[in-house]
């Protein structure tokens, strides 16, 4: 049965614009350093580029999804419970995609764009990758099609997931009720995720439900005595759109070219960001270890 | 996505960025103190313990040296935030206008000027090194 579902993101865009403006007014009243015009321009420009890149690759991704769906184990119908189940399982798939996007340099090269701003505001939410298709990040959703969820249903709930994640990219919201913070991804949990503080590195990969991080041991709560600092470990220091979009891919190419031997070359592709064949650079683990040694 | 949506999105982007500029958000930010510069360096460079720091006269850049005088980092204003790079002593040169740091990274800012800072200031930071 062919079903056409609307794209939730299209309907959410006017809301995004209004909320970004509202947050700017909040920053104007509270702390004008929370926004930077050039950073905002870069973030939104990257978001627009991401939308274009997504539109260009949508056909191929949908075709692949449909092909995989052809081997499905079950026939999942378009019922309300199927949408709910699909949403939950898609969020689980998102958690693992997101975790790989931080722990495997190949996937990180695509995802780093989103983290490359030193600001944390709603415009950061729209700072998205141009190379998602190239990095093959969509493979994490393939099991859903194989299980039997129709591609249209999966892409619909995935878009809902993305719309949810927009509002958590803010410092304007503190912590919510405990029951909410216990289950859902929130601005507080996601501030930790975007932070480069040693304590917070590679934590809180959740999309919608923070329970996955608690289940798989990657949860860290935000602490008042350790205010998040945002960006990436090796700060970009540039507002250049194309540099932001491709710098890590260029870094990978340089490292692979100069690496001694195939083992090292492959290491620069699949090992965590910061890994080096001679141990000369820092990974999240070494940063955390150095910090823990100082704390003691 | 169609041309109308693309055009509308581009217009919204320019409008929002313009709003941030008009509201004077993130403007006129300077490096306020040596503590602020040292803090930025220590949070950016694992294991770096600041021995001393000096800020340029225009507040747009700073240099920090570690306690042993072996490591040196440059801090620059990046919009409303600070960005840090560790550099080698050979990348630092004294000029008539101040210290110039060749970061070797064009996109980061190939040559960063720490104005109003001279060799004497650097030697006070790292007397044991005498490298500038």
mmCIF file of N, CA, C and O in Angstrom, chain A residues 142-213:
data_model
loop_
_atom_site.group_PDB
_atom_site.id
_atom_site.type_symbol
_atom_site.label_atom_id
_atom_site.label_comp_id
_atom_site.label_asym_id
_atom_site.label_seq_id
_atom_site.Cartn_x
_atom_site.Cartn_y
_atom_site.Cartn_z
ATOM 1 N N UNK A 142 18.458 0.904 8.320
ATOM 2 C CA UNK A 142 18.097 -0.207 7.442
ATOM 3 C C UNK A 142 17.409 -1.368 8.170
ATOM 4 O O UNK A 142 16.476 -1.970 7.621
ATOM 5 N N UNK A 143 17.826 -1.697 9.409
ATOM 6 C CA UNK A 143 17.121 -2.792 10.107
ATOM 7 C C UNK A 143 15.623 -2.541 10.275
ATOM 8 O O UNK A 143 14.837 -3.493 10.326
ATOM 9 N N UNK A 144 15.239 -1.278 10.369
ATOM 10 C CA UNK A 144 13.803 -0.981 10.529
ATOM 11 C C UNK A 144 13.034 -1.387 9.282
ATOM 12 O O UNK A 144 11.927 -1.940 9.367
ATOM 13 N N UNK A 145 13.618 -1.131 8.114
ATOM 14 C CA UNK A 145 12.952 -1.512 6.861
ATOM 15 C C UNK A 145 12.914 -3.031 6.744
ATOM 16 O O UNK A 145 11.932 -3.607 6.274
ATOM 17 N N UNK A 146 13.990 -3.658 7.178
ATOM 18 C CA UNK A 146 14.074 -5.119 7.126
ATOM 19 C C UNK A 146 13.059 -5.756 8.076
ATOM 20 O O UNK A 146 12.464 -6.793 7.780
ATOM 21 N N UNK A 147 12.837 -5.141 9.195
ATOM 22 C CA UNK A 147 11.841 -5.640 10.148
ATOM 23 C C UNK A 147 10.450 -5.610 9.531
ATOM 24 O O UNK A 147 9.621 -6.478 9.787
ATOM 25 N N UNK A 148 10.185 -4.571 8.730
ATOM 26 C CA UNK A 148 8.882 -4.500 8.075
ATOM 27 C C UNK A 148 8.230 -3.140 8.126
ATOM 28 O O UNK A 148 7.116 -2.973 7.618
ATOM 29 N N UNK A 149 8.896 -2.166 8.753
ATOM 30 C CA UNK A 149 8.298 -0.829 8.803
ATOM 31 C C UNK A 149 8.410 -0.183 7.429
ATOM 32 O O UNK A 149 9.481 -0.137 6.851
ATOM 33 N N UNK A 150 7.309 0.345 6.917
ATOM 34 C CA UNK A 150 7.349 0.978 5.591
ATOM 35 C C UNK A 150 8.275 2.178 5.588
ATOM 36 O O UNK A 150 8.297 2.948 6.560
ATOM 37 N N UNK A 151 9.039 2.399 4.507
ATOM 38 C CA UNK A 151 9.940 3.551 4.444
ATOM 39 C C UNK A 151 9.244 4.876 4.757
ATOM 40 O O UNK A 151 9.792 5.700 5.485
ATOM 41 N N UNK A 152 8.059 5.071 4.224
ATOM 42 C CA UNK A 152 7.366 6.349 4.458
ATOM 43 C C UNK A 152 7.114 6.557 5.944
ATOM 44 O O UNK A 152 7.237 7.676 6.455
ATOM 45 N N UNK A 153 6.787 5.491 6.655
ATOM 46 C CA UNK A 153 6.526 5.587 8.091
ATOM 47 C C UNK A 153 7.828 5.930 8.826
ATOM 48 O O UNK A 153 7.851 6.795 9.696
ATOM 49 N N UNK A 154 8.907 5.248 8.469
ATOM 50 C CA UNK A 154 10.189 5.473 9.135
ATOM 51 C C UNK A 154 10.659 6.909 8.925
ATOM 52 O O UNK A 154 11.072 7.583 9.867
ATOM 53 N N UNK A 155 10.583 7.394 7.692
ATOM 54 C CA UNK A 155 11.058 8.759 7.426
ATOM 55 C C UNK A 155 10.163 9.793 8.104
ATOM 56 O O UNK A 155 10.628 10.853 8.519
ATOM 57 N N UNK A 156 8.890 9.462 8.249
ATOM 58 C CA UNK A 156 7.975 10.376 8.929
ATOM 59 C C UNK A 156 8.346 10.498 10.405
ATOM 60 O O UNK A 156 8.485 11.605 10.930
ATOM 61 N N UNK A 157 8.538 9.357 11.086
ATOM 62 C CA UNK A 157 8.871 9.424 12.520
ATOM 63 C C UNK A 157 10.268 9.993 12.729
ATOM 64 O O UNK A 157 10.545 10.657 13.723
ATOM 65 N N UNK A 158 11.167 9.736 11.761
ATOM 66 C CA UNK A 158 12.515 10.301 11.854
ATOM 67 C C UNK A 158 12.461 11.828 11.804
ATOM 68 O O UNK A 158 13.194 12.517 12.523
ATOM 69 N N UNK A 159 11.575 12.347 10.978
ATOM 70 C CA UNK A 159 11.404 13.798 10.884
ATOM 71 C C UNK A 159 10.806 14.352 12.174
ATOM 72 O O UNK A 159 11.197 15.423 12.644
ATOM 73 N N UNK A 160 9.886 13.614 12.773
ATOM 74 C CA UNK A 160 9.326 14.038 14.067
ATOM 75 C C UNK A 160 10.437 14.083 15.123
ATOM 76 O O UNK A 160 10.488 14.990 15.956
ATOM 77 N N UNK A 161 11.300 13.102 15.075
ATOM 78 C CA UNK A 161 12.441 13.034 15.991
ATOM 79 C C UNK A 161 13.305 14.283 15.851
ATOM 80 O O UNK A 161 13.693 14.908 16.846
ATOM 81 N N UNK A 162 13.577 14.668 14.612
ATOM 82 C CA UNK A 162 14.402 15.858 14.362
ATOM 83 C C UNK A 162 13.716 17.128 14.843
ATOM 84 O O UNK A 162 14.346 17.998 15.437
ATOM 85 N N UNK A 163 12.409 17.210 14.609
ATOM 86 C CA UNK A 163 11.661 18.394 15.058
ATOM 87 C C UNK A 163 11.725 18.488 16.580
ATOM 88 O O UNK A 163 11.906 19.563 17.141
ATOM 89 N N UNK A 164 11.596 17.345 17.279
ATOM 90 C CA UNK A 164 11.693 17.357 18.751
ATOM 91 C C UNK A 164 13.043 17.906 19.183
ATOM 92 O O UNK A 164 13.153 18.674 20.134
ATOM 93 N N UNK A 165 14.087 17.497 18.495
ATOM 94 C CA UNK A 165 15.441 17.860 18.921
ATOM 95 C C UNK A 165 15.754 19.341 18.711
ATOM 96 O O UNK A 165 16.746 19.836 19.216
ATOM 97 N N UNK A 166 14.919 20.063 17.997
ATOM 98 C CA UNK A 166 15.182 21.492 17.782
ATOM 99 C C UNK A 166 15.182 22.258 19.115
ATOM 100 O O UNK A 166 16.131 22.974 19.438
ATOM 101 N N UNK A 167 14.158 22.062 19.912
ATOM 102 C CA UNK A 167 13.959 22.907 21.091
ATOM 103 C C UNK A 167 14.954 22.637 22.215
ATOM 104 O O UNK A 167 15.128 23.452 23.117
ATOM 105 N N UNK A 168 15.644 21.500 22.166
ATOM 106 C CA UNK A 168 16.585 21.185 23.241
ATOM 107 C C UNK A 168 17.931 21.889 23.047
ATOM 108 O O UNK A 168 18.800 21.823 23.904
ATOM 109 N N UNK A 169 18.115 22.584 21.929
ATOM 110 C CA UNK A 169 19.364 23.293 21.675
ATOM 111 C C UNK A 169 19.274 24.711 22.193
ATOM 112 O O UNK A 169 19.280 25.682 21.432
ATOM 113 N N UNK A 170 19.185 24.841 23.488
ATOM 114 C CA UNK A 170 19.063 26.178 24.057
ATOM 115 C C UNK A 170 19.599 26.229 25.476
ATOM 116 O O UNK A 170 19.573 25.207 26.191
ATOM 117 N N UNK A 171 20.079 27.413 25.884
ATOM 118 C CA UNK A 171 20.458 27.639 27.274
ATOM 119 C C UNK A 171 19.352 28.412 27.992
ATOM 120 O O UNK A 171 19.476 28.711 29.177
ATOM 121 N N UNK A 172 18.302 28.753 27.256
ATOM 122 C CA UNK A 172 17.215 29.536 27.841
ATOM 123 C C UNK A 172 16.315 28.707 28.749
ATOM 124 O O UNK A 172 15.552 29.254 29.532
ATOM 125 N N UNK A 173 16.418 27.400 28.636
ATOM 126 C CA UNK A 173 15.605 26.501 29.467
ATOM 127 C C UNK A 173 16.525 25.771 30.418
ATOM 128 O O UNK A 173 17.523 25.181 30.002
ATOM 129 N N UNK A 174 16.197 25.816 31.710
ATOM 130 C CA UNK A 174 17.010 25.131 32.706
ATOM 131 C C UNK A 174 16.683 23.653 32.735
ATOM 132 O O UNK A 174 16.716 22.984 31.720
ATOM 133 N N UNK A 175 16.367 23.168 33.923
ATOM 134 C CA UNK A 175 15.992 21.758 34.062
ATOM 135 C C UNK A 175 14.499 21.645 34.319
ATOM 136 O O UNK A 175 13.931 22.449 35.053
ATOM 137 N N UNK A 176 13.900 20.635 33.739
ATOM 138 C CA UNK A 176 12.468 20.429 33.885
ATOM 139 C C UNK A 176 12.147 19.554 35.081
ATOM 140 O O UNK A 176 13.028 19.230 35.888
ATOM 141 N N UNK A 177 10.884 19.129 35.183
ATOM 142 C CA UNK A 177 10.487 18.238 36.266
ATOM 143 C C UNK A 177 11.308 16.960 36.237
ATOM 144 O O UNK A 177 11.689 16.483 35.165
ATOM 145 N N UNK A 178 11.576 16.370 37.367
ATOM 146 C CA UNK A 178 12.441 15.188 37.452
ATOM 147 C C UNK A 178 11.929 14.034 36.596
ATOM 148 O O UNK A 178 12.712 13.325 35.973
ATOM 149 N N UNK A 179 10.606 13.846 36.591
ATOM 150 C CA UNK A 179 10.061 12.729 35.824
ATOM 151 C C UNK A 179 10.332 12.922 34.326
ATOM 152 O O UNK A 179 10.562 11.956 33.594
ATOM 153 N N UNK A 180 10.320 14.171 33.888
ATOM 154 C CA UNK A 180 10.565 14.474 32.474
ATOM 155 C C UNK A 180 12.045 14.296 32.144
ATOM 156 O O UNK A 180 12.403 13.676 31.140
ATOM 157 N N UNK A 181 12.893 14.820 33.029
ATOM 158 C CA UNK A 181 14.343 14.701 32.820
ATOM 159 C C UNK A 181 14.779 13.229 32.883
ATOM 160 O O UNK A 181 15.796 12.856 32.309
ATOM 161 N N UNK A 182 14.013 12.416 33.558
ATOM 162 C CA UNK A 182 14.393 11.005 33.726
ATOM 163 C C UNK A 182 14.192 10.210 32.432
ATOM 164 O O UNK A 182 14.879 9.216 32.198
ATOM 165 N N UNK A 183 13.268 10.643 31.625
ATOM 166 C CA UNK A 183 12.886 9.843 30.458
ATOM 167 C C UNK A 183 13.265 10.503 29.123
ATOM 168 O O UNK A 183 13.731 9.832 28.200
ATOM 169 N N UNK A 184 13.078 11.808 29.070
ATOM 170 C CA UNK A 184 13.215 12.499 27.793
ATOM 171 C C UNK A 184 14.573 13.176 27.643
ATOM 172 O O UNK A 184 15.232 13.517 28.643
ATOM 173 N N UNK A 185 14.969 13.367 26.400
ATOM 174 C CA UNK A 185 16.120 14.219 26.143
ATOM 175 C C UNK A 185 15.667 15.662 26.353
ATOM 176 O O UNK A 185 14.565 16.035 25.936
ATOM 177 N N UNK A 186 16.487 16.442 27.012
ATOM 178 C CA UNK A 186 16.095 17.799 27.399
ATOM 179 C C UNK A 186 17.230 18.779 27.092
ATOM 180 O O UNK A 186 18.359 18.343 26.807
ATOM 181 N N UNK A 187 16.977 20.069 27.181
ATOM 182 C CA UNK A 187 18.067 21.032 26.987
ATOM 183 C C UNK A 187 19.251 20.756 27.923
ATOM 184 O O UNK A 187 20.407 20.849 27.501
ATOM 185 N N UNK A 188 18.963 20.405 29.161
ATOM 186 C CA UNK A 188 20.054 20.123 30.105
ATOM 187 C C UNK A 188 20.886 18.929 29.648
ATOM 188 O O UNK A 188 22.113 18.998 29.593
ATOM 189 N N UNK A 189 20.222 17.839 29.295
ATOM 190 C CA UNK A 189 20.960 16.639 28.847
ATOM 191 C C UNK A 189 21.735 16.938 27.563
ATOM 192 O O UNK A 189 22.859 16.464 27.380
ATOM 193 N N UNK A 190 21.146 17.713 26.688
ATOM 194 C CA UNK A 190 21.803 17.936 25.406
ATOM 195 C C UNK A 190 22.915 18.974 25.495
ATOM 196 O O UNK A 190 23.845 18.964 24.677
ATOM 197 N N UNK A 191 22.848 19.858 26.509
ATOM 198 C CA UNK A 191 23.979 20.769 26.744
ATOM 199 C C UNK A 191 25.226 19.944 27.094
ATOM 200 O O UNK A 191 26.326 20.263 26.683
ATOM 201 N N UNK A 192 25.001 18.910 27.876
ATOM 202 C CA UNK A 192 26.109 18.010 28.210
ATOM 203 C C UNK A 192 26.674 17.391 26.931
ATOM 204 O O UNK A 192 27.885 17.314 26.744
ATOM 205 N N UNK A 193 25.802 16.972 26.068
ATOM 206 C CA UNK A 193 26.245 16.309 24.836
ATOM 207 C C UNK A 193 27.102 17.233 23.979
ATOM 208 O O UNK A 193 28.083 16.800 23.365
ATOM 209 N N UNK A 194 26.737 18.502 23.920
ATOM 210 C CA UNK A 194 27.468 19.447 23.071
ATOM 211 C C UNK A 194 28.707 20.025 23.754
ATOM 212 O O UNK A 194 29.476 20.733 23.119
ATOM 213 N N UNK A 195 28.893 19.705 25.016
ATOM 214 C CA UNK A 195 30.001 20.300 25.765
ATOM 215 C C UNK A 195 31.317 19.590 25.493
ATOM 216 O O UNK A 195 31.349 18.386 25.220
ATOM 217 N N UNK A 196 32.414 20.339 25.582
ATOM 218 C CA UNK A 196 33.744 19.753 25.416
ATOM 219 C C UNK A 196 34.465 19.625 26.757
ATOM 220 O O UNK A 196 35.649 19.270 26.802
ATOM 221 N N UNK A 197 33.770 19.912 27.870
ATOM 222 C CA UNK A 197 34.346 19.638 29.183
ATOM 223 C C UNK A 197 34.692 18.153 29.239
ATOM 224 O O UNK A 197 33.943 17.317 28.773
ATOM 225 N N UNK A 198 35.815 17.838 29.839
ATOM 226 C CA UNK A 198 36.278 16.448 29.888
ATOM 227 C C UNK A 198 35.209 15.517 30.447
ATOM 228 O O UNK A 198 35.002 14.406 29.943
ATOM 229 N N UNK A 199 34.513 15.977 31.476
ATOM 230 C CA UNK A 199 33.488 15.149 32.122
ATOM 231 C C UNK A 199 32.357 14.784 31.157
ATOM 232 O O UNK A 199 31.731 13.749 31.259
ATOM 233 N N UNK A 200 32.105 15.692 30.213
ATOM 234 C CA UNK A 200 30.917 15.563 29.364
ATOM 235 C C UNK A 200 31.183 14.958 27.985
ATOM 236 O O UNK A 200 30.243 14.724 27.226
ATOM 237 N N UNK A 201 32.462 14.718 27.665
ATOM 238 C CA UNK A 201 32.772 14.248 26.318
ATOM 239 C C UNK A 201 32.123 12.899 26.016
ATOM 240 O O UNK A 201 32.175 11.977 26.830
ATOM 241 N N UNK A 202 31.567 12.790 24.832
ATOM 242 C CA UNK A 202 30.954 11.536 24.362
ATOM 243 C C UNK A 202 29.917 11.006 25.338
ATOM 244 O O UNK A 202 29.945 9.830 25.733
ATOM 245 N N UNK A 203 28.993 11.859 25.678
ATOM 246 C CA UNK A 203 27.894 11.481 26.561
ATOM 247 C C UNK A 203 26.567 11.940 25.963
ATOM 248 O O UNK A 203 26.529 12.844 25.132
ATOM 249 N N UNK A 204 25.482 11.288 26.416
ATOM 250 C CA UNK A 204 24.119 11.708 26.075
ATOM 251 C C UNK A 204 23.880 11.781 24.572
ATOM 252 O O UNK A 204 23.682 12.843 23.993
ATOM 253 N N UNK A 205 23.838 10.609 23.961
ATOM 254 C CA UNK A 205 23.652 10.516 22.510
ATOM 255 C C UNK A 205 22.189 10.509 22.088
ATOM 256 O O UNK A 205 21.888 10.443 20.892
ATOM 257 N N UNK A 206 21.302 10.560 23.051
ATOM 258 C CA UNK A 206 19.875 10.387 22.771
ATOM 259 C C UNK A 206 19.342 11.389 21.767
ATOM 260 O O UNK A 206 19.842 12.499 21.639
ATOM 261 N N UNK A 207 18.265 10.949 21.067
ATOM 262 C CA UNK A 207 17.496 11.846 20.217
ATOM 263 C C UNK A 207 16.332 12.379 21.025
ATOM 264 O O UNK A 207 16.308 13.528 21.440
ATOM 265 N N UNK A 208 15.379 11.497 21.302
ATOM 266 C CA UNK A 208 14.183 11.876 22.062
ATOM 267 C C UNK A 208 14.212 11.298 23.477
ATOM 268 O O UNK A 208 13.918 11.999 24.433
ATOM 269 N N UNK A 209 14.564 10.035 23.620
ATOM 270 C CA UNK A 209 14.490 9.364 24.927
ATOM 271 C C UNK A 209 15.888 9.181 25.514
ATOM 272 O O UNK A 209 16.706 8.434 24.989
ATOM 273 N N UNK A 210 16.142 9.833 26.647
ATOM 274 C CA UNK A 210 17.444 9.756 27.303
ATOM 275 C C UNK A 210 17.662 8.378 27.918
ATOM 276 O O UNK A 210 18.776 8.031 28.317
ATOM 277 N N UNK A 211 16.607 7.580 27.967
ATOM 278 C CA UNK A 211 16.706 6.255 28.595
ATOM 279 C C UNK A 211 17.747 5.376 27.904
ATOM 280 O O UNK A 211 18.353 4.518 28.542
ATOM 281 N N UNK A 212 17.970 5.598 26.601
ATOM 282 C CA UNK A 212 18.974 4.783 25.902
ATOM 283 C C UNK A 212 20.363 5.019 26.498
ATOM 284 O O UNK A 212 21.155 4.092 26.683
ATOM 285 N N UNK A 213 20.687 6.255 26.818
ATOM 286 C CA UNK A 213 21.994 6.542 27.413
ATOM 287 C C UNK A 213 22.120 5.891 28.782
ATOM 288 O O UNK A 213 23.179 5.388 29.153
#
